[in-house]
Amino acid sequence: MNQKTERQVSDFNRDLKLKGFKAFQIEEDSGATRVYSRKDFYKICLTTGKSSIHYSDRSFEHEGTILFFGNPHIPYSWETLSRDYVGYTCLFSEEFIQASDRSESLLQSPLFKLGGTPVLKIEESQRQFLNGIFQKIIEEQQTDYSFKDDLIRNYIHLILHEALKMSPSENYIQQGNAASRLTSVFLELLERQFPIESPNEPLLLTTAQQYAEQLSVHVNYLNRAVKEITGKPTSAHISERIIGEARALLQHTNWNISEVAYALGFEYPSYFNNFFKKQTGLTPKALRV
């Protein structure tokens, strides 16, 4: 197996897992690059410069100041395109932020949802305001204040609320019925299977039956609920998500096609090739050309 396919473990990652949170300044010389397990942490970045962000199978290219929201369950990569690149990064686990009762709805907002609004263009007055919040977070994490985690969570909430005021009118509305609740749990479980970080840790849930068993419901009941709420069958959601991950792996890793196929739960590369071509009209190899 190509050694490059394995994610490194760093002292930074161990410290981050222990505390559940870390904020730092991005220096002009890129000296603030950190190695960590993206699968475990949400990410908020305020950056100034030119960059290209690949988020699932979409790309955003920006010059100037942007605010970016990374979800650990959605694959993304970042290319810095300018020599001078500065800003701030805040990483936090779901456990850290959900210590506050107010956080669940914020993590379900369009800022962190697949197909939502992960990148916002920031004006100068907004940049100065957000810079101040990030600086307060960095300063606070160095203190011995007994309730500093609560204060940091409040700062993160402030960033999220400011962003929601800027973002397009794309509201997340939770329905109250049982079908909606089950569908919401299914979609969350689906997202939690991603991103795939190593060919040695393949996708575990690949069929509607497996998701139903995991959720302790009959597969027919799950299918009816998901179809009622979303208009699409359970299998369609699973296939679309696997295809989105396949595109990201093919475009943003050096894994060979057999490794990608195995990582996505396919027993043989030929099964993956047929599935990918049926869904996209292209072969996996053609996507890389």
PDB file of N, CA and C in Angstrom, residues 147-219:
ATOM      1  N   PHE A 147     -13.949  28.903  33.433  1.00  0.00           N
ATOM      2  CA  PHE A 147     -15.066  28.744  32.500  1.00  0.00           C
ATOM      3  C   PHE A 147     -14.686  29.188  31.086  1.00  0.00           C
ATOM      4  N   LYS A 148     -13.415  29.052  30.748  1.00  0.00           N
ATOM      5  CA  LYS A 148     -12.974  29.547  29.445  1.00  0.00           C
ATOM      6  C   LYS A 148     -13.613  28.757  28.293  1.00  0.00           C
ATOM      7  N   ASP A 149     -13.891  27.463  28.484  1.00  0.00           N
ATOM      8  CA  ASP A 149     -14.527  26.696  27.415  1.00  0.00           C
ATOM      9  C   ASP A 149     -15.908  27.253  27.090  1.00  0.00           C
ATOM     10  N   ASP A 150     -16.662  27.618  28.119  1.00  0.00           N
ATOM     11  CA  ASP A 150     -17.979  28.219  27.903  1.00  0.00           C
ATOM     12  C   ASP A 150     -17.855  29.537  27.155  1.00  0.00           C
ATOM     13  N   LEU A 151     -16.849  30.333  27.528  1.00  0.00           N
ATOM     14  CA  LEU A 151     -16.655  31.621  26.873  1.00  0.00           C
ATOM     15  C   LEU A 151     -16.258  31.417  25.411  1.00  0.00           C
ATOM     16  N   ILE A 152     -15.389  30.460  25.145  1.00  0.00           N
ATOM     17  CA  ILE A 152     -14.975  30.176  23.769  1.00  0.00           C
ATOM     18  C   ILE A 152     -16.169  29.704  22.942  1.00  0.00           C
ATOM     19  N   ARG A 153     -17.014  28.853  23.529  1.00  0.00           N
ATOM     20  CA  ARG A 153     -18.219  28.417  22.810  1.00  0.00           C
ATOM     21  C   ARG A 153     -19.105  29.617  22.464  1.00  0.00           C
ATOM     22  N   ASN A 154     -19.194  30.579  23.376  1.00  0.00           N
ATOM     23  CA  ASN A 154     -19.989  31.779  23.078  1.00  0.00           C
ATOM     24  C   ASN A 154     -19.398  32.560  21.912  1.00  0.00           C
ATOM     25  N   TYR A 155     -18.080  32.645  21.847  1.00  0.00           N
ATOM     26  CA  TYR A 155     -17.431  33.327  20.719  1.00  0.00           C
ATOM     27  C   TYR A 155     -17.719  32.598  19.402  1.00  0.00           C
ATOM     28  N   ILE A 156     -17.666  31.258  19.436  1.00  0.00           N
ATOM     29  CA  ILE A 156     -17.970  30.480  18.228  1.00  0.00           C
ATOM     30  C   ILE A 156     -19.412  30.706  17.802  1.00  0.00           C
ATOM     31  N   HIS A 157     -20.330  30.721  18.779  1.00  0.00           N
ATOM     32  CA  HIS A 157     -21.737  30.996  18.469  1.00  0.00           C
ATOM     33  C   HIS A 157     -21.883  32.370  17.809  1.00  0.00           C
ATOM     34  N   LEU A 158     -21.135  33.340  18.299  1.00  0.00           N
ATOM     35  CA  LEU A 158     -21.209  34.693  17.732  1.00  0.00           C
ATOM     36  C   LEU A 158     -20.765  34.686  16.275  1.00  0.00           C
ATOM     37  N   ILE A 159     -19.685  33.967  15.965  1.00  0.00           N
ATOM     38  CA  ILE A 159     -19.223  33.854  14.574  1.00  0.00           C
ATOM     39  C   ILE A 159     -20.304  33.205  13.711  1.00  0.00           C
ATOM     40  N   LEU A 160     -20.894  32.118  14.215  1.00  0.00           N
ATOM     41  CA  LEU A 160     -21.914  31.408  13.445  1.00  0.00           C
ATOM     42  C   LEU A 160     -23.138  32.275  13.194  1.00  0.00           C
ATOM     43  N   HIS A 161     -23.573  33.019  14.208  1.00  0.00           N
ATOM     44  CA  HIS A 161     -24.744  33.879  14.029  1.00  0.00           C
ATOM     45  C   HIS A 161     -24.448  35.028  13.057  1.00  0.00           C
ATOM     46  N   GLU A 162     -23.258  35.599  13.138  1.00  0.00           N
ATOM     47  CA  GLU A 162     -22.882  36.652  12.179  1.00  0.00           C
ATOM     48  C   GLU A 162     -22.892  36.096  10.763  1.00  0.00           C
ATOM     49  N   ALA A 163     -22.395  34.864  10.595  1.00  0.00           N
ATOM     50  CA  ALA A 163     -22.370  34.244   9.276  1.00  0.00           C
ATOM     51  C   ALA A 163     -23.778  33.953   8.766  1.00  0.00           C
ATOM     52  N   LEU A 164     -24.648  33.480   9.640  1.00  0.00           N
ATOM     53  CA  LEU A 164     -26.015  33.185   9.229  1.00  0.00           C
ATOM     54  C   LEU A 164     -26.749  34.442   8.773  1.00  0.00           C
ATOM     55  N   LYS A 165     -26.410  35.579   9.371  1.00  0.00           N
ATOM     56  CA  LYS A 165     -27.019  36.836   8.931  1.00  0.00           C
ATOM     57  C   LYS A 165     -26.532  37.234   7.541  1.00  0.00           C
ATOM     58  N   MET A 166     -25.306  36.809   7.184  1.00  0.00           N
ATOM     59  CA  MET A 166     -24.750  37.141   5.870  1.00  0.00           C
ATOM     60  C   MET A 166     -25.213  36.177   4.792  1.00  0.00           C
ATOM     61  N   SER A 167     -25.477  34.912   5.156  1.00  0.00           N
ATOM     62  CA  SER A 167     -25.691  33.863   4.163  1.00  0.00           C
ATOM     63  C   SER A 167     -27.036  34.021   3.471  1.00  0.00           C
ATOM     64  N   PRO A 168     -27.184  33.392   2.286  1.00  0.00           N
ATOM     65  CA  PRO A 168     -28.470  33.466   1.562  1.00  0.00           C
ATOM     66  C   PRO A 168     -29.604  32.906   2.397  1.00  0.00           C
ATOM     67  N   SER A 169     -30.829  33.253   2.034  1.00  0.00           N
ATOM     68  CA  SER A 169     -31.995  32.819   2.795  1.00  0.00           C
ATOM     69  C   SER A 169     -32.269  31.345   2.512  1.00  0.00           C
ATOM     70  N   GLU A 170     -31.462  30.499   3.122  1.00  0.00           N
ATOM     71  CA  GLU A 170     -31.561  29.052   2.939  1.00  0.00           C
ATOM     72  C   GLU A 170     -31.759  28.452   4.322  1.00  0.00           C
ATOM     73  N   ASN A 171     -33.003  28.347   4.744  1.00  0.00           N
ATOM     74  CA  ASN A 171     -33.297  27.983   6.124  1.00  0.00           C
ATOM     75  C   ASN A 171     -33.444  26.479   6.296  1.00  0.00           C
ATOM     76  N   TYR A 172     -32.911  26.010   7.406  1.00  0.00           N
ATOM     77  CA  TYR A 172     -33.085  24.594   7.765  1.00  0.00           C
ATOM     78  C   TYR A 172     -34.306  24.492   8.667  1.00  0.00           C
ATOM     79  N   ILE A 173     -35.298  23.743   8.220  1.00  0.00           N
ATOM     80  CA  ILE A 173     -36.543  23.632   8.972  1.00  0.00           C
ATOM     81  C   ILE A 173     -36.729  22.177   9.392  1.00  0.00           C
ATOM     82  N   GLN A 174     -36.853  21.950  10.662  1.00  0.00           N
ATOM     83  CA  GLN A 174     -37.078  20.602  11.168  1.00  0.00           C
ATOM     84  C   GLN A 174     -38.576  20.331  11.285  1.00  0.00           C
ATOM     85  N   GLN A 175     -39.017  19.251  10.654  1.00  0.00           N
ATOM     86  CA  GLN A 175     -40.401  18.851  10.767  1.00  0.00           C
ATOM     87  C   GLN A 175     -40.597  18.073  12.069  1.00  0.00           C
ATOM     88  N   GLY A 176     -41.819  18.040  12.545  1.00  0.00           N
ATOM     89  CA  GLY A 176     -42.067  17.428  13.836  1.00  0.00           C
ATOM     90  C   GLY A 176     -42.521  15.984  13.780  1.00  0.00           C
ATOM     91  N   ASN A 177     -42.866  15.443  12.575  1.00  0.00           N
ATOM     92  CA  ASN A 177     -43.428  14.110  12.549  1.00  0.00           C
ATOM     93  C   ASN A 177     -42.353  13.031  12.574  1.00  0.00           C
ATOM     94  N   ALA A 178     -42.802  11.796  12.798  1.00  0.00           N
ATOM     95  CA  ALA A 178     -41.876  10.679  12.959  1.00  0.00           C
ATOM     96  C   ALA A 178     -41.082  10.416  11.690  1.00  0.00           C
ATOM     97  N   ALA A 179     -41.718  10.529  10.528  1.00  0.00           N
ATOM     98  CA  ALA A 179     -41.020  10.289   9.265  1.00  0.00           C
ATOM     99  C   ALA A 179     -39.876  11.275   9.085  1.00  0.00           C
ATOM    100  N   SER A 180     -40.131  12.538   9.443  1.00  0.00           N
ATOM    101  CA  SER A 180     -39.095  13.554   9.315  1.00  0.00           C
ATOM    102  C   SER A 180     -37.946  13.293  10.270  1.00  0.00           C
ATOM    103  N   ARG A 181     -38.272  12.903  11.504  1.00  0.00           N
ATOM    104  CA  ARG A 181     -37.213  12.629  12.469  1.00  0.00           C
ATOM    105  C   ARG A 181     -36.350  11.453  12.021  1.00  0.00           C
ATOM    106  N   LEU A 182     -36.992  10.394  11.526  1.00  0.00           N
ATOM    107  CA  LEU A 182     -36.242   9.228  11.061  1.00  0.00           C
ATOM    108  C   LEU A 182     -35.376   9.596   9.855  1.00  0.00           C
ATOM    109  N   THR A 183     -35.927  10.384   8.949  1.00  0.00           N
ATOM    110  CA  THR A 183     -35.162  10.806   7.773  1.00  0.00           C
ATOM    111  C   THR A 183     -33.962  11.638   8.180  1.00  0.00           C
ATOM    112  N   SER A 184     -34.157  12.525   9.141  1.00  0.00           N
ATOM    113  CA  SER A 184     -33.067  13.359   9.625  1.00  0.00           C
ATOM    114  C   SER A 184     -31.952  12.508  10.225  1.00  0.00           C
ATOM    115  N   VAL A 185     -32.339  11.487  11.003  1.00  0.00           N
ATOM    116  CA  VAL A 185     -31.344  10.606  11.616  1.00  0.00           C
ATOM    117  C   VAL A 185     -30.621   9.787  10.546  1.00  0.00           C
ATOM    118  N   PHE A 186     -31.376   9.306   9.553  1.00  0.00           N
ATOM    119  CA  PHE A 186     -30.751   8.564   8.454  1.00  0.00           C
ATOM    120  C   PHE A 186     -29.721   9.415   7.719  1.00  0.00           C
ATOM    121  N   LEU A 187     -30.102  10.649   7.374  1.00  0.00           N
ATOM    122  CA  LEU A 187     -29.192  11.521   6.629  1.00  0.00           C
ATOM    123  C   LEU A 187     -27.949  11.860   7.457  1.00  0.00           C
ATOM    124  N   GLU A 188     -28.128  12.037   8.759  1.00  0.00           N
ATOM    125  CA  GLU A 188     -26.989  12.299   9.626  1.00  0.00           C
ATOM    126  C   GLU A 188     -26.075  11.078   9.689  1.00  0.00           C
ATOM    127  N   LEU A 189     -26.669   9.886   9.817  1.00  0.00           N
ATOM    128  CA  LEU A 189     -25.865   8.662   9.842  1.00  0.00           C
ATOM    129  C   LEU A 189     -25.129   8.472   8.520  1.00  0.00           C
ATOM    130  N   LEU A 190     -25.795   8.791   7.418  1.00  0.00           N
ATOM    131  CA  LEU A 190     -25.155   8.700   6.103  1.00  0.00           C
ATOM    132  C   LEU A 190     -23.923   9.601   6.039  1.00  0.00           C
ATOM    133  N   GLU A 191     -24.071  10.846   6.495  1.00  0.00           N
ATOM    134  CA  GLU A 191     -22.942  11.784   6.450  1.00  0.00           C
ATOM    135  C   GLU A 191     -21.804  11.355   7.366  1.00  0.00           C
ATOM    136  N   ARG A 192     -22.129  10.674   8.455  1.00  0.00           N
ATOM    137  CA  ARG A 192     -21.100  10.275   9.414  1.00  0.00           C
ATOM    138  C   ARG A 192     -20.193   9.186   8.871  1.00  0.00           C
ATOM    139  N   GLN A 193     -20.576   8.567   7.769  1.00  0.00           N
ATOM    140  CA  GLN A 193     -19.704   7.549   7.172  1.00  0.00           C
ATOM    141  C   GLN A 193     -18.553   8.182   6.389  1.00  0.00           C
ATOM    142  N   PHE A 194     -18.604   9.483   6.198  1.00  0.00           N
ATOM    143  CA  PHE A 194     -17.638  10.184   5.357  1.00  0.00           C
ATOM    144  C   PHE A 194     -16.955  11.313   6.129  1.00  0.00           C
ATOM    145  N   PRO A 195     -15.782  11.784   5.675  1.00  0.00           N
ATOM    146  CA  PRO A 195     -15.024  11.330   4.503  1.00  0.00           C
ATOM    147  C   PRO A 195     -14.255  10.046   4.781  1.00  0.00           C
ATOM    148  N   ILE A 196     -13.915   9.339   3.722  1.00  0.00           N
ATOM    149  CA  ILE A 196     -13.072   8.154   3.814  1.00  0.00           C
ATOM    150  C   ILE A 196     -11.621   8.619   3.829  1.00  0.00           C
ATOM    151  N   GLU A 197     -10.882   8.279   4.864  1.00  0.00           N
ATOM    152  CA  GLU A 197      -9.531   8.815   5.025  1.00  0.00           C
ATOM    153  C   GLU A 197      -8.433   7.815   4.694  1.00  0.00           C
ATOM    154  N   SER A 198      -8.789   6.539   4.549  1.00  0.00           N
ATOM    155  CA  SER A 198      -7.786   5.527   4.234  1.00  0.00           C
ATOM    156  C   SER A 198      -8.438   4.358   3.513  1.00  0.00           C
ATOM    157  N   PRO A 199      -7.762   3.795   2.511  1.00  0.00           N
ATOM    158  CA  PRO A 199      -8.298   2.595   1.852  1.00  0.00           C
ATOM    159  C   PRO A 199      -8.402   1.413   2.811  1.00  0.00           C
ATOM    160  N   ASN A 200      -7.669   1.486   3.919  1.00  0.00           N
ATOM    161  CA  ASN A 200      -7.695   0.404   4.898  1.00  0.00           C
ATOM    162  C   ASN A 200      -8.878   0.497   5.855  1.00  0.00           C
ATOM    163  N   GLU A 201      -9.671   1.570   5.739  1.00  0.00           N
ATOM    164  CA  GLU A 201     -10.857   1.742   6.575  1.00  0.00           C
ATOM    165  C   GLU A 201     -12.058   1.970   5.667  1.00  0.00           C
ATOM    166  N   PRO A 202     -12.539   0.903   5.008  1.00  0.00           N
ATOM    167  CA  PRO A 202     -13.588   1.056   3.996  1.00  0.00           C
ATOM    168  C   PRO A 202     -14.941   1.424   4.573  1.00  0.00           C
ATOM    169  N   LEU A 203     -15.794   1.914   3.710  1.00  0.00           N
ATOM    170  CA  LEU A 203     -17.171   2.272   4.054  1.00  0.00           C
ATOM    171  C   LEU A 203     -17.904   1.036   4.581  1.00  0.00           C
ATOM    172  N   LEU A 204     -18.600   1.183   5.697  1.00  0.00           N
ATOM    173  CA  LEU A 204     -19.246   0.044   6.337  1.00  0.00           C
ATOM    174  C   LEU A 204     -20.702  -0.125   5.930  1.00  0.00           C
ATOM    175  N   LEU A 205     -21.414   0.987   5.732  1.00  0.00           N
ATOM    176  CA  LEU A 205     -22.839   0.933   5.400  1.00  0.00           C
ATOM    177  C   LEU A 205     -23.034   1.359   3.950  1.00  0.00           C
ATOM    178  N   THR A 206     -23.524   0.447   3.121  1.00  0.00           N
ATOM    179  CA  THR A 206     -23.642   0.746   1.687  1.00  0.00           C
ATOM    180  C   THR A 206     -25.034   0.465   1.129  1.00  0.00           C
ATOM    181  N   THR A 207     -25.933  -0.112   1.917  1.00  0.00           N
ATOM    182  CA  THR A 207     -27.270  -0.445   1.419  1.00  0.00           C
ATOM    183  C   THR A 207     -28.340   0.076   2.370  1.00  0.00           C
ATOM    184  N   ALA A 208     -29.560   0.207   1.842  1.00  0.00           N
ATOM    185  CA  ALA A 208     -30.689   0.648   2.663  1.00  0.00           C
ATOM    186  C   ALA A 208     -30.937  -0.339   3.798  1.00  0.00           C
ATOM    187  N   GLN A 209     -30.773  -1.622   3.543  1.00  0.00           N
ATOM    188  CA  GLN A 209     -30.978  -2.642   4.565  1.00  0.00           C
ATOM    189  C   GLN A 209     -30.012  -2.452   5.730  1.00  0.00           C
ATOM    190  N   GLN A 210     -28.749  -2.165   5.419  1.00  0.00           N
ATOM    191  CA  GLN A 210     -27.751  -1.968   6.474  1.00  0.00           C
ATOM    192  C   GLN A 210     -28.062  -0.731   7.305  1.00  0.00           C
ATOM    193  N   TYR A 211     -28.519   0.342   6.655  1.00  0.00           N
ATOM    194  CA  TYR A 211     -28.892   1.542   7.408  1.00  0.00           C
ATOM    195  C   TYR A 211     -30.104   1.275   8.282  1.00  0.00           C
ATOM    196  N   ALA A 212     -31.074   0.520   7.768  1.00  0.00           N
ATOM    197  CA  ALA A 212     -32.261   0.196   8.548  1.00  0.00           C
ATOM    198  C   ALA A 212     -31.897  -0.621   9.784  1.00  0.00           C
ATOM    199  N   GLU A 213     -31.007  -1.588   9.603  1.00  0.00           N
ATOM    200  CA  GLU A 213     -30.564  -2.394  10.748  1.00  0.00           C
ATOM    201  C   GLU A 213     -29.852  -1.528  11.777  1.00  0.00           C
ATOM    202  N   GLN A 214     -29.043  -0.594  11.316  1.00  0.00           N
ATOM    203  CA  GLN A 214     -28.327   0.290  12.225  1.00  0.00           C
ATOM    204  C   GLN A 214     -29.290   1.179  13.008  1.00  0.00           C
ATOM    205  N   LEU A 215     -30.399   1.543  12.356  1.00  0.00           N
ATOM    206  CA  LEU A 215     -31.385   2.426  12.982  1.00  0.00           C
ATOM    207  C   LEU A 215     -32.489   1.648  13.693  1.00  0.00           C
ATOM    208  N   SER A 216     -32.402   0.314  13.648  1.00  0.00           N
ATOM    209  CA  SER A 216     -33.370  -0.567  14.325  1.00  0.00           C
ATOM    210  C   SER A 216     -34.797  -0.365  13.822  1.00  0.00           C
ATOM    211  N   VAL A 217     -34.945  -0.225  12.505  1.00  0.00           N
ATOM    212  CA  VAL A 217     -36.268  -0.141  11.895  1.00  0.00           C
ATOM    213  C   VAL A 217     -36.307  -1.083  10.698  1.00  0.00           C
ATOM    214  N   HIS A 218     -37.513  -1.414  10.234  1.00  0.00           N
ATOM    215  CA  HIS A 218     -37.645  -2.238   9.044  1.00  0.00           C
ATOM    216  C   HIS A 218     -37.272  -1.404   7.828  1.00  0.00           C
ATOM    217  N   VAL A 219     -36.626  -2.038   6.855  1.00  0.00           N
ATOM    218  CA  VAL A 219     -36.154  -1.295   5.693  1.00  0.00           C
ATOM    219  C   VAL A 219     -37.319  -0.655   4.933  1.00  0.00           C
TER     220      VAL A 219
END
